[in-house]
PDB file of C-alpha atoms and ligand atoms in Angstrom:
ATOM      1  CA  UNK A   1       0.059   0.053  -0.049  1.00  0.00           C
ATOM      2  CA  UNK A   2       1.277   3.432  -0.896  1.00  0.00           C
ATOM      3  CA  UNK A   3       2.062   5.480   2.183  1.00  0.00           C
ATOM      4  CA  UNK A   4       3.670   8.992   2.583  1.00  0.00           C
ATOM      5  CA  UNK A   5       6.765   8.720   4.532  1.00  0.00           C
ATOM      6  CA  UNK A   6      10.043  10.390   4.982  1.00  0.00           C
ATOM      7  CA  UNK A   7      13.259   9.316   3.020  1.00  0.00           C
ATOM      8  CA  UNK A   8      14.700   7.504   6.074  1.00  0.00           C
ATOM      9  CA  UNK A   9      11.478   6.335   7.259  1.00  0.00           C
ATOM     10  CA  UNK A  10      11.192   3.244   9.478  1.00  0.00           C
ATOM     11  CA  UNK A  11       8.617   1.970   6.975  1.00  0.00           C
ATOM     12  CA  UNK A  12      10.739   2.050   3.838  1.00  0.00           C
ATOM     13  CA  UNK A  13      11.460  -1.509   2.808  1.00  0.00           C
ATOM     14  CA  UNK A  14      14.965  -2.013   1.387  1.00  0.00           C
ATOM     15  CA  UNK A  15      14.210  -3.237  -2.286  1.00  0.00           C
ATOM     16  CA  UNK A  16      16.246  -6.383  -1.926  1.00  0.00           C
ATOM     17  CA  UNK A  17      14.244  -7.507   1.118  1.00  0.00           C
ATOM     18  CA  UNK A  18      11.361  -9.674   1.386  1.00  0.00           C
ATOM     19  CA  UNK A  19       8.448  -7.308   2.309  1.00  0.00           C
ATOM     20  CA  UNK A  20       6.766 -10.122   4.506  1.00  0.00           C
ATOM     21  CA  UNK A  21       9.927 -10.695   6.522  1.00  0.00           C
ATOM     22  CA  UNK A  22      10.529  -7.003   6.648  1.00  0.00           C
ATOM     23  CA  UNK A  23       7.004  -6.563   8.147  1.00  0.00           C
ATOM     24  CA  UNK A  24       7.713  -9.292  10.654  1.00  0.00           C
ATOM     25  CA  UNK A  25      10.938  -7.588  11.665  1.00  0.00           C
ATOM     26  CA  UNK A  26       9.237  -4.263  12.162  1.00  0.00           C
ATOM     27  CA  UNK A  27       6.341  -5.974  14.251  1.00  0.00           C
ATOM     28  CA  UNK A  28       9.038  -7.474  16.373  1.00  0.00           C
ATOM     29  CA  UNK A  29      10.778  -4.252  16.881  1.00  0.00           C
ATOM     30  CA  UNK A  30       7.666  -2.414  17.821  1.00  0.00           C
ATOM     31  CA  UNK A  31       6.710  -5.239  20.155  1.00  0.00           C
ATOM     32  CA  UNK A  32      10.125  -4.833  21.793  1.00  0.00           C
ATOM     33  CA  UNK A  33       9.813  -1.094  21.804  1.00  0.00           C
ATOM     34  CA  UNK A  34       6.515  -1.164  23.709  1.00  0.00           C
ATOM     35  CA  UNK A  35       8.147  -3.629  26.147  1.00  0.00           C
ATOM     36  CA  UNK A  36      11.267  -1.573  26.756  1.00  0.00           C
ATOM     37  CA  UNK A  37       9.266   1.491  27.521  1.00  0.00           C
ATOM     38  CA  UNK A  38      10.208   3.447  24.329  1.00  0.00           C
ATOM     39  CA  UNK A  39       6.734   4.944  23.927  1.00  0.00           C
ATOM     40  CA  UNK A  40       6.141   8.514  24.994  1.00  0.00           C
ATOM     41  CA  UNK A  41       3.123  10.779  25.145  1.00  0.00           C
ATOM     42  CA  UNK A  42       3.024  14.252  23.922  1.00  0.00           C
ATOM     43  CA  UNK A  43       0.238  16.636  25.003  1.00  0.00           C
ATOM     44  CA  UNK A  44      -1.693  19.241  23.238  1.00  0.00           C
ATOM     45  CA  UNK A  45      -3.829  21.666  24.945  1.00  0.00           C
ATOM     46  CA  UNK A  46      -7.484  21.979  24.335  1.00  0.00           C
ATOM     47  CA  UNK A  47      -8.774  25.566  24.965  1.00  0.00           C
ATOM     48  CA  UNK A  48     -12.194  26.921  25.678  1.00  0.00           C
ATOM     49  CA  UNK A  49     -12.994  29.413  22.955  1.00  0.00           C
ATOM     50  CA  UNK A  50     -15.092  31.390  25.224  1.00  0.00           C
ATOM     51  CA  UNK A  51     -12.526  32.756  27.862  1.00  0.00           C
ATOM     52  CA  UNK A  52      -9.345  31.181  26.551  1.00  0.00           C
ATOM     53  CA  UNK A  53      -8.949  28.815  29.636  1.00  0.00           C
ATOM     54  CA  UNK A  54      -7.020  25.562  29.258  1.00  0.00           C
ATOM     55  CA  UNK A  55      -9.618  22.693  29.477  1.00  0.00           C
ATOM     56  CA  UNK A  56      -7.697  19.594  28.853  1.00  0.00           C
ATOM     57  CA  UNK A  57      -4.913  17.980  26.895  1.00  0.00           C
ATOM     58  CA  UNK A  58      -5.046  15.391  24.029  1.00  0.00           C
ATOM     59  CA  UNK A  59      -2.422  12.710  24.599  1.00  0.00           C
ATOM     60  CA  UNK A  60      -0.647  11.730  21.247  1.00  0.00           C
ATOM     61  CA  UNK A  61       1.719   8.754  21.285  1.00  0.00           C
ATOM     62  CA  UNK A  62       5.221   8.795  19.907  1.00  0.00           C
ATOM     63  CA  UNK A  63       7.981   6.189  19.776  1.00  0.00           C
ATOM     64  CA  UNK A  64      11.493   7.061  20.860  1.00  0.00           C
ATOM     65  CA  UNK A  65      13.082   4.656  18.497  1.00  0.00           C
ATOM     66  CA  UNK A  66      16.573   3.755  19.669  1.00  0.00           C
ATOM     67  CA  UNK A  67      18.223   4.541  16.280  1.00  0.00           C
ATOM     68  CA  UNK A  68      15.580   6.375  14.158  1.00  0.00           C
ATOM     69  CA  UNK A  69      14.689   9.057  16.765  1.00  0.00           C
ATOM     70  CA  UNK A  70      11.250  10.210  17.671  1.00  0.00           C
ATOM     71  CA  UNK A  71       8.581   8.572  15.452  1.00  0.00           C
ATOM     72  CA  UNK A  72       5.189   9.867  14.981  1.00  0.00           C
ATOM     73  CA  UNK A  73       2.109   7.662  14.974  1.00  0.00           C
ATOM     74  CA  UNK A  74       1.831   7.832  11.197  1.00  0.00           C
ATOM     75  CA  UNK A  75       4.964   5.606  11.127  1.00  0.00           C
ATOM     76  CA  UNK A  76       3.646   2.772  13.526  1.00  0.00           C
ATOM     77  CA  UNK A  77      -0.016   2.990  14.371  1.00  0.00           C
ATOM     78  CA  UNK A  78      -1.210   1.260  11.315  1.00  0.00           C
ATOM     79  CA  UNK A  79       1.303  -1.579  11.797  1.00  0.00           C
ATOM     80  CA  UNK A  80       0.061  -1.775  15.455  1.00  0.00           C
ATOM     81  CA  UNK A  81      -3.546  -2.062  14.510  1.00  0.00           C
ATOM     82  CA  UNK A  82      -2.891  -4.669  11.808  1.00  0.00           C
ATOM     83  CA  UNK A  83      -0.662  -6.812  13.800  1.00  0.00           C
ATOM     84  CA  UNK A  84      -2.890  -6.600  16.981  1.00  0.00           C
ATOM     85  CA  UNK A  85      -0.092  -4.862  18.991  1.00  0.00           C
ATOM     86  CA  UNK A  86      -2.483  -1.979  19.423  1.00  0.00           C
ATOM     87  CA  UNK A  87      -4.036  -3.633  22.302  1.00  0.00           C
ATOM     88  CA  UNK A  88      -0.569  -3.379  24.181  1.00  0.00           C
ATOM     89  CA  UNK A  89      -0.023   0.003  22.844  1.00  0.00           C
ATOM     90  CA  UNK A  90      -3.471   1.246  23.730  1.00  0.00           C
ATOM     91  CA  UNK A  91      -3.292  -0.151  27.201  1.00  0.00           C
ATOM     92  CA  UNK A  92      -0.006   1.610  27.726  1.00  0.00           C
ATOM     93  CA  UNK A  93      -1.376   4.934  26.477  1.00  0.00           C
ATOM     94  CA  UNK A  94      -4.483   4.691  28.629  1.00  0.00           C
ATOM     95  CA  UNK A  95      -2.442   3.794  31.740  1.00  0.00           C
ATOM     96  CA  UNK A  96       0.188   6.423  31.249  1.00  0.00           C
ATOM     97  CA  UNK A  97      -2.391   9.277  30.342  1.00  0.00           C
ATOM     98  CA  UNK A  98      -4.533   8.550  33.297  1.00  0.00           C
ATOM     99  CA  UNK A  99      -1.657   8.351  35.694  1.00  0.00           C
ATOM    100  CA  UNK A 100      -0.292  11.675  34.248  1.00  0.00           C
ATOM    101  CA  UNK A 101      -3.583  13.496  34.414  1.00  0.00           C
ATOM    102  CA  UNK A 102      -4.227  12.192  37.968  1.00  0.00           C
ATOM    103  CA  UNK A 103      -1.113  14.075  39.043  1.00  0.00           C
ATOM    104  CA  UNK A 104      -1.985  17.160  37.338  1.00  0.00           C
ATOM    105  CA  UNK A 105      -5.024  18.032  39.521  1.00  0.00           C
ATOM    106  CA  UNK A 106      -3.028  19.364  42.530  1.00  0.00           C
ATOM    107  CA  UNK A 107      -0.488  21.176  40.133  1.00  0.00           C
ATOM    108  CA  UNK A 108      -2.871  22.959  37.811  1.00  0.00           C
ATOM    109  CA  UNK A 109      -4.929  24.286  40.624  1.00  0.00           C
ATOM    110  CA  UNK A 110      -8.035  23.666  38.378  1.00  0.00           C
ATOM    111  CA  UNK A 111      -9.626  20.727  36.926  1.00  0.00           C
ATOM    112  CA  UNK A 112      -7.511  19.576  33.748  1.00  0.00           C
ATOM    113  CA  UNK A 113      -8.792  16.664  31.655  1.00  0.00           C
ATOM    114  CA  UNK A 114      -6.935  14.485  29.387  1.00  0.00           C
ATOM    115  CA  UNK A 115      -8.192  12.989  26.083  1.00  0.00           C
ATOM    116  CA  UNK A 116      -7.055   9.530  24.725  1.00  0.00           C
ATOM    117  CA  UNK A 117      -7.297   8.172  21.129  1.00  0.00           C
ATOM    118  CA  UNK A 118      -8.708   4.658  20.840  1.00  0.00           C
ATOM    119  CA  UNK A 119      -8.182   2.585  17.842  1.00  0.00           C
ATOM    120  CA  UNK A 120     -10.980   0.735  16.111  1.00  0.00           C
ATOM    121  CA  UNK A 121      -9.677  -2.515  17.451  1.00  0.00           C
ATOM    122  CA  UNK A 122      -9.588  -1.298  21.009  1.00  0.00           C
ATOM    123  CA  UNK A 123     -13.201  -0.245  20.617  1.00  0.00           C
ATOM    124  CA  UNK A 124     -14.232  -3.788  19.740  1.00  0.00           C
ATOM    125  CA  UNK A 125     -12.117  -5.178  22.810  1.00  0.00           C
ATOM    126  CA  UNK A 126     -14.043  -6.762  25.530  1.00  0.00           C
ATOM    127  CA  UNK A 127     -11.439  -5.904  27.996  1.00  0.00           C
ATOM    128  CA  UNK A 128     -11.678  -2.211  27.188  1.00  0.00           C
ATOM    129  CA  UNK A 129     -14.242  -1.349  29.876  1.00  0.00           C
ATOM    130  CA  UNK A 130     -12.288  -3.122  32.596  1.00  0.00           C
ATOM    131  CA  UNK A 131      -9.074  -1.465  31.461  1.00  0.00           C
ATOM    132  CA  UNK A 132     -10.541   2.061  31.768  1.00  0.00           C
ATOM    133  CA  UNK A 133     -12.192   1.207  35.028  1.00  0.00           C
ATOM    134  CA  UNK A 134      -9.009  -0.080  36.556  1.00  0.00           C
ATOM    135  CA  UNK A 135      -6.922   2.718  35.336  1.00  0.00           C
ATOM    136  CA  UNK A 136      -9.346   5.380  36.788  1.00  0.00           C
ATOM    137  CA  UNK A 137      -9.647   3.662  40.104  1.00  0.00           C
ATOM    138  CA  UNK A 138      -5.929   2.947  40.509  1.00  0.00           C
ATOM    139  CA  UNK A 139      -5.027   6.530  39.864  1.00  0.00           C
ATOM    140  CA  UNK A 140      -8.208   7.917  41.425  1.00  0.00           C
ATOM    141  CA  UNK A 141      -8.896  10.041  38.501  1.00  0.00           C
ATOM    142  CA  UNK A 142     -12.493  11.482  38.268  1.00  0.00           C
ATOM    143  CA  UNK A 143     -14.068   9.700  35.030  1.00  0.00           C
ATOM    144  CA  UNK A 144     -15.393  12.972  33.826  1.00  0.00           C
ATOM    145  CA  UNK A 145     -11.702  14.118  33.344  1.00  0.00           C
ATOM    146  CA  UNK A 146     -10.997  11.431  30.848  1.00  0.00           C
ATOM    147  CA  UNK A 147     -12.160  11.691  27.269  1.00  0.00           C
ATOM    148  CA  UNK A 148     -12.104   8.791  24.806  1.00  0.00           C
ATOM    149  CA  UNK A 149     -11.743   9.769  21.164  1.00  0.00           C
ATOM    150  CA  UNK A 150     -13.070   7.373  18.563  1.00  0.00           C
ATOM    151  CA  UNK A 151     -12.911   8.133  14.922  1.00  0.00           C
ATOM    152  CA  UNK A 152     -16.214   8.423  12.910  1.00  0.00           C
ATOM    153  CA  UNK A 153     -14.722   5.582  10.584  1.00  0.00           C
ATOM    154  CA  UNK A 154     -14.182   3.259  13.480  1.00  0.00           C
ATOM    155  CA  UNK A 155     -17.719   3.757  14.833  1.00  0.00           C
ATOM    156  CA  UNK A 156     -19.234   3.132  11.426  1.00  0.00           C
ATOM    157  CA  UNK A 157     -17.453  -0.166  10.725  1.00  0.00           C
ATOM    158  CA  UNK A 158     -19.900  -1.997  13.018  1.00  0.00           C
ATOM    159  CA  UNK A 159     -22.346   0.529  14.399  1.00  0.00           C
ATOM    160  CA  UNK A 160     -24.191  -1.882  16.651  1.00  0.00           C
ATOM    161  CA  UNK A 161     -21.060  -3.187  18.216  1.00  0.00           C
ATOM    162  CA  UNK A 162     -19.797   0.261  18.689  1.00  0.00           C
ATOM    163  CA  UNK A 163     -23.102   1.276  20.425  1.00  0.00           C
ATOM    164  CA  UNK A 164     -22.758  -1.500  22.959  1.00  0.00           C
ATOM    165  CA  UNK A 165     -19.121  -0.605  23.659  1.00  0.00           C
ATOM    166  CA  UNK A 166     -20.038   3.122  24.042  1.00  0.00           C
ATOM    167  CA  UNK A 167     -22.832   2.439  26.233  1.00  0.00           C
ATOM    168  CA  UNK A 168     -20.747   0.551  28.607  1.00  0.00           C
ATOM    169  CA  UNK A 169     -18.048   3.233  28.557  1.00  0.00           C
ATOM    170  CA  UNK A 170     -20.515   5.919  28.937  1.00  0.00           C
ATOM    171  CA  UNK A 171     -21.851   4.223  32.261  1.00  0.00           C
ATOM    172  CA  UNK A 172     -18.290   4.703  33.657  1.00  0.00           C
ATOM    173  CA  UNK A 173     -18.928   8.465  33.406  1.00  0.00           C
ATOM    174  CA  UNK A 174     -16.138   9.263  30.917  1.00  0.00           C
ATOM    175  CA  UNK A 175     -16.474  11.687  28.102  1.00  0.00           C
ATOM    176  CA  UNK A 176     -17.018  10.133  24.619  1.00  0.00           C
ATOM    177  CA  UNK A 177     -15.844  12.052  21.463  1.00  0.00           C
ATOM    178  CA  UNK A 178     -16.287  11.403  17.852  1.00  0.00           C
ATOM    179  CA  UNK A 179     -12.806  12.281  16.249  1.00  0.00           C
ATOM    180  CA  UNK A 180     -12.274  13.410  12.590  1.00  0.00           C
ATOM    181  CA  UNK A 181     -15.967  14.178  12.338  1.00  0.00           C
ATOM    182  CA  UNK A 182     -17.084  14.724   8.743  1.00  0.00           C
ATOM    183  CA  UNK A 183     -14.619  12.528   7.086  1.00  0.00           C
ATOM    184  CA  UNK A 184     -16.525   9.225   7.328  1.00  0.00           C
ATOM    185  CA  UNK A 185     -20.160   8.494   6.719  1.00  0.00           C
ATOM    186  CA  UNK A 186     -22.004   8.501  10.064  1.00  0.00           C
ATOM    187  CA  UNK A 187     -25.726   8.712   9.808  1.00  0.00           C
ATOM    188  CA  UNK A 188     -27.512  11.118  11.955  1.00  0.00           C
ATOM    189  CA  UNK A 189     -29.687   8.185  13.194  1.00  0.00           C
ATOM    190  CA  UNK A 190     -26.605   6.702  14.648  1.00  0.00           C
ATOM    191  CA  UNK A 191     -25.200   9.945  16.046  1.00  0.00           C
ATOM    192  CA  UNK A 192     -28.427  10.454  17.913  1.00  0.00           C
ATOM    193  CA  UNK A 193     -28.289   6.846  19.401  1.00  0.00           C
ATOM    194  CA  UNK A 194     -24.837   6.923  20.533  1.00  0.00           C
ATOM    195  CA  UNK A 195     -24.091   8.232  23.807  1.00  0.00           C
ATOM    196  CA  UNK A 196     -21.469  10.892  22.545  1.00  0.00           C
ATOM    197  CA  UNK A 197     -20.611  13.976  24.296  1.00  0.00           C
ATOM    198  CA  UNK A 198     -18.372  15.855  21.905  1.00  0.00           C
ATOM    199  CA  UNK A 199     -17.908  16.178  18.020  1.00  0.00           C
ATOM    200  CA  UNK A 200     -14.263  16.873  16.944  1.00  0.00           C
ATOM    201  CA  UNK A 201     -14.422  18.581  13.617  1.00  0.00           C
ATOM    202  CA  UNK A 202     -11.716  17.420  11.335  1.00  0.00           C
ATOM    203  CA  UNK A 203      -8.781  19.773  10.765  1.00  0.00           C
ATOM    204  CA  UNK A 204      -9.171  19.542   6.964  1.00  0.00           C
ATOM    205  CA  UNK A 205     -12.319  21.619   7.300  1.00  0.00           C
ATOM    206  CA  UNK A 206     -10.918  24.028   9.930  1.00  0.00           C
ATOM    207  CA  UNK A 207      -8.086  24.642   7.417  1.00  0.00           C
ATOM    208  CA  UNK A 208     -10.704  25.739   4.858  1.00  0.00           C
ATOM    209  CA  UNK A 209     -12.075  28.450   7.271  1.00  0.00           C
ATOM    210  CA  UNK A 210     -11.727  31.736   5.449  1.00  0.00           C
ATOM    211  CA  UNK A 211     -10.551  30.004   2.114  1.00  0.00           C
ATOM    212  CA  UNK A 212     -13.377  27.815   1.219  1.00  0.00           C
ATOM    213  CA  UNK A 213     -17.135  28.673   1.463  1.00  0.00           C
ATOM    214  CA  UNK A 214     -17.901  24.851   1.509  1.00  0.00           C
ATOM    215  CA  UNK A 215     -15.689  24.218   4.419  1.00  0.00           C
ATOM    216  CA  UNK A 216     -16.945  27.198   6.257  1.00  0.00           C
ATOM    217  CA  UNK A 217     -20.453  25.807   5.849  1.00  0.00           C
ATOM    218  CA  UNK A 218     -19.418  22.470   6.951  1.00  0.00           C
ATOM    219  CA  UNK A 219     -17.905  23.681  10.189  1.00  0.00           C
ATOM    220  CA  UNK A 220     -20.907  25.863  10.809  1.00  0.00           C
ATOM    221  CA  UNK A 221     -23.205  22.897  10.331  1.00  0.00           C
ATOM    222  CA  UNK A 222     -21.084  20.660  12.651  1.00  0.00           C
ATOM    223  CA  UNK A 223     -21.244  23.139  15.446  1.00  0.00           C
ATOM    224  CA  UNK A 224     -25.062  23.601  14.919  1.00  0.00           C
ATOM    225  CA  UNK A 225     -25.551  19.816  14.783  1.00  0.00           C
ATOM    226  CA  UNK A 226     -23.417  19.207  17.860  1.00  0.00           C
ATOM    227  CA  UNK A 227     -25.515  21.888  19.870  1.00  0.00           C
ATOM    228  CA  UNK A 228     -28.834  20.655  18.343  1.00  0.00           C
ATOM    229  CA  UNK A 229     -28.241  17.225  20.005  1.00  0.00           C
ATOM    230  CA  UNK A 230     -26.889  18.838  23.085  1.00  0.00           C
ATOM    231  CA  UNK A 231     -23.257  18.098  22.899  1.00  0.00           C
ATOM    232  CA  UNK A 232     -19.919  19.958  22.526  1.00  0.00           C
ATOM    233  CA  UNK A 233     -18.121  20.903  19.318  1.00  0.00           C
ATOM    234  CA  UNK A 234     -14.355  20.756  19.289  1.00  0.00           C
ATOM    235  CA  UNK A 235     -12.124  22.125  16.511  1.00  0.00           C
ATOM    236  CA  UNK A 236      -8.674  20.660  15.810  1.00  0.00           C
ATOM    237  CA  UNK A 237      -5.849  21.964  13.623  1.00  0.00           C
ATOM    238  CA  UNK A 238      -6.431  25.558  14.671  1.00  0.00           C
ATOM    239  CA  UNK A 239      -3.396  27.415  13.248  1.00  0.00           C
ATOM    240  CA  UNK A 240      -4.316  31.023  12.704  1.00  0.00           C
ATOM    241  CA  UNK A 241      -6.060  33.716  14.826  1.00  0.00           C
ATOM    242  CA  UNK A 242      -8.423  34.192  11.788  1.00  0.00           C
ATOM    243  CA  UNK A 243      -9.523  30.559  12.325  1.00  0.00           C
ATOM    244  CA  UNK A 244      -9.823  30.870  16.135  1.00  0.00           C
ATOM    245  CA  UNK A 245     -12.145  34.095  15.522  1.00  0.00           C
ATOM    246  CA  UNK A 246     -14.386  32.305  13.166  1.00  0.00           C
ATOM    247  CA  UNK A 247     -14.771  29.267  15.354  1.00  0.00           C
ATOM    248  CA  UNK A 248     -15.494  31.522  18.329  1.00  0.00           C
ATOM    249  CA  UNK A 249     -18.045  33.353  16.181  1.00  0.00           C
ATOM    250  CA  UNK A 250     -19.555  30.182  15.242  1.00  0.00           C
ATOM    251  CA  UNK A 251     -20.026  29.117  18.913  1.00  0.00           C
ATOM    252  CA  UNK A 252     -17.530  26.170  18.759  1.00  0.00           C
ATOM    253  CA  UNK A 253     -16.765  25.161  22.335  1.00  0.00           C
ATOM    254  CA  UNK A 254     -13.180  23.966  22.330  1.00  0.00           C
ATOM    255  CA  UNK A 255     -10.146  24.465  20.138  1.00  0.00           C
ATOM    256  CA  UNK A 256      -6.714  22.908  19.759  1.00  0.00           C
ATOM    257  CA  UNK A 257      -3.896  23.368  17.294  1.00  0.00           C
ATOM    258  CA  UNK A 258      -0.499  24.952  16.600  1.00  0.00           C
ATOM    259  CA  UNK A 259      -1.826  28.416  17.240  1.00  0.00           C
ATOM    260  CA  UNK A 260      -1.836  27.521  20.905  1.00  0.00           C
ATOM    261  CA  UNK A 261       0.862  24.726  21.086  1.00  0.00           C
ATOM    262  CA  UNK A 262       2.214  21.752  19.231  1.00  0.00           C
ATOM    263  CA  UNK A 263       1.930  18.400  21.097  1.00  0.00           C
ATOM    264  CA  UNK A 264       4.777  18.694  23.607  1.00  0.00           C
ATOM    265  CA  UNK A 265       6.363  16.526  26.349  1.00  0.00           C
ATOM    266  CA  UNK A 266       4.500  16.804  29.584  1.00  0.00           C
ATOM    267  CA  UNK A 267       6.825  19.196  31.388  1.00  0.00           C
ATOM    268  CA  UNK A 268       6.571  21.567  28.576  1.00  0.00           C
ATOM    269  CA  UNK A 269       2.756  21.355  28.614  1.00  0.00           C
ATOM    270  CA  UNK A 270       2.538  22.027  32.429  1.00  0.00           C
ATOM    271  CA  UNK A 271       4.882  24.987  31.860  1.00  0.00           C
ATOM    272  CA  UNK A 272       2.673  26.293  28.961  1.00  0.00           C
ATOM    273  CA  UNK A 273      -0.286  25.876  31.386  1.00  0.00           C
ATOM    274  CA  UNK A 274       1.308  27.836  34.085  1.00  0.00           C
ATOM    275  CA  UNK A 275       2.501  30.629  31.707  1.00  0.00           C
ATOM    276  CA  UNK A 276      -1.339  31.143  30.763  1.00  0.00           C
ATOM    277  CA  UNK A 277      -1.864  32.421  34.293  1.00  0.00           C
TER     278      UNK A 277
HETATM  279  P1  C2E B 301      -5.681  12.769  15.523  1.00  0.00           P
HETATM  280  O1  C2E B 301      -6.258  12.127  16.667  1.00  0.00           O
HETATM  281  O2  C2E B 301      -6.631  13.211  14.561  1.00  0.00           O
HETATM  282  O3  C2E B 301      -4.802  13.760  15.971  1.00  0.00           O
HETATM  283  C1  C2E B 301      -4.582  15.054  15.419  1.00  0.00           C
HETATM  284  C2  C2E B 301      -3.123  15.148  14.669  1.00  0.00           C
HETATM  285  O4  C2E B 301      -3.013  16.448  14.216  1.00  0.00           O
HETATM  286  C3  C2E B 301      -1.933  14.918  15.551  1.00  0.00           C
HETATM  287  O5  C2E B 301      -1.045  14.185  14.791  1.00  0.00           O
HETATM  288  C4  C2E B 301      -1.509  16.360  15.876  1.00  0.00           C
HETATM  289  O6  C2E B 301      -0.082  16.488  16.150  1.00  0.00           O
HETATM  290  C5  C2E B 301      -1.838  17.061  14.609  1.00  0.00           C
HETATM  291  N1  C2E B 301      -2.089  18.512  14.819  1.00  0.00           N
HETATM  292  C6  C2E B 301      -2.351  19.134  15.991  1.00  0.00           C
HETATM  293  N2  C2E B 301      -2.548  20.487  15.810  1.00  0.00           N
HETATM  294  C7  C2E B 301      -2.345  20.675  14.515  1.00  0.00           C
HETATM  295  C8  C2E B 301      -2.300  21.806  13.653  1.00  0.00           C
HETATM  296  O7  C2E B 301      -2.696  22.973  14.118  1.00  0.00           O
HETATM  297  N3  C2E B 301      -2.068  21.723  12.388  1.00  0.00           N
HETATM  298  C9  C2E B 301      -1.837  20.408  11.814  1.00  0.00           C
HETATM  299  N4  C2E B 301      -1.559  20.456  10.492  1.00  0.00           N
HETATM  300  N5  C2E B 301      -1.756  19.425  12.499  1.00  0.00           N
HETATM  301  C10 C2E B 301      -2.003  19.415  13.899  1.00  0.00           C
HETATM  302  P2  C2E B 301      -0.190  13.041  15.353  1.00  0.00           P
HETATM  303  O8  C2E B 301       0.295  13.376  16.720  1.00  0.00           O
HETATM  304  O9  C2E B 301       0.960  12.728  14.239  1.00  0.00           O
HETATM  305  O10 C2E B 301      -1.201  11.862  15.352  1.00  0.00           O
HETATM  306  C11 C2E B 301      -1.800  11.354  14.201  1.00  0.00           C
HETATM  307  C12 C2E B 301      -2.795  10.504  14.448  1.00  0.00           C
HETATM  308  O11 C2E B 301      -2.345   9.225  15.106  1.00  0.00           O
HETATM  309  C13 C2E B 301      -4.041  10.994  15.432  1.00  0.00           C
HETATM  310  O12 C2E B 301      -4.877  11.822  14.665  1.00  0.00           O
HETATM  311  C14 C2E B 301      -4.542   9.648  15.792  1.00  0.00           C
HETATM  312  O13 C2E B 301      -5.566   9.289  14.977  1.00  0.00           O
HETATM  313  C15 C2E B 301      -3.359   8.674  15.808  1.00  0.00           C
HETATM  314  N6  C2E B 301      -2.872   8.632  17.304  1.00  0.00           N
HETATM  315  C16 C2E B 301      -1.990   9.444  18.005  1.00  0.00           C
HETATM  316  N7  C2E B 301      -1.759   8.984  19.182  1.00  0.00           N
HETATM  317  C17 C2E B 301      -2.626   7.750  19.285  1.00  0.00           C
HETATM  318  C18 C2E B 301      -2.789   6.791  20.355  1.00  0.00           C
HETATM  319  O14 C2E B 301      -2.305   6.972  21.416  1.00  0.00           O
HETATM  320  N8  C2E B 301      -3.526   5.783  20.102  1.00  0.00           N
HETATM  321  C19 C2E B 301      -4.167   5.605  18.859  1.00  0.00           C
HETATM  322  N9  C2E B 301      -4.834   4.396  18.715  1.00  0.00           N
HETATM  323  N10 C2E B 301      -3.918   6.491  17.918  1.00  0.00           N
HETATM  324  C20 C2E B 301      -3.294   7.620  17.925  1.00  0.00           C
HETATM  325 CA1   CA B 302      -7.738  12.557  18.172  1.00  0.00          CA
HETATM  326 CA1   CA B 303      -8.817  14.201  14.722  1.00  0.00          CA
HETATM  327 CA1   CA B 304      -6.920  12.939  12.163  1.00  0.00          CA
END
């Protein structure tokens, strides 16, 4: 499958190599990487558009590869998903993010939530609810401070199974978000049935604000749709002050993007929060 990656990418197969053997090698490398604690989380602040306060942070995984440097999820998430390793990866991310966020509460002096991305396979994992419950209890994190982000595409792979998983997760009191909203094909019927708390408007539409009338209309209808069904709208990929201003004018609730901060290591994130006053 064609894949955009850098010249020295971990994913490039040397031509003389057997692709199947190469894949096996990379799966083994990733498994060892997870076991050796080479995964790290970077955090990107999520800001309340009305007032500008820091609301929470999205945890985004990276792999500190021993020889290839810091790899972004685009380099290994798909392999993790296809090989089943995403269960271990996902469990690690959940545990690390919940542990971290539990420690923030006294530091920040205000409630600061954390958002974690779930892969499609995790959503179908019967163990998921147990994992989330255990992590919240072990670290004594208020469930309402944990957001789980699930892509629209993952929800629509098997909507009935997704509904059952979401209902079980919702009973725990965590916040459920639909990620990359607008890029898949969700039906409004399902949206209404799912116990969702947040729509995350995909960054491709946010990028079109002030550039494309079509994108502007899509963003406006996403915000209206979210509010019509009583949930929050979140914009991702906010890079300019003009985009921030349009989103605020449209009544969007939360924003995240390079305008505020790139995803950064936790120390840097906490310093950034402190500097916001
Ligand atoms: P996503 O959940 O849609 O995350 C948003 C991506 O946009 C992140 O890329 C983030 O760094 C990037 N981004 C944030 N602000 C801006 C901006 O202003 N402009 C632009 N152009 N980009 C921005 P990243 O960190 O490379 O993650 C890519 C994807 O990998 C994520 O997309 C998510 O689907 C997946 N992912 C990341 N962490 C995890 C994880 O722990 N578990 C799973 N299953 N997937 C993850
Ligand atoms: Ca996300
Ligand atoms: Ca997204
Ligand atoms: Ca995305």
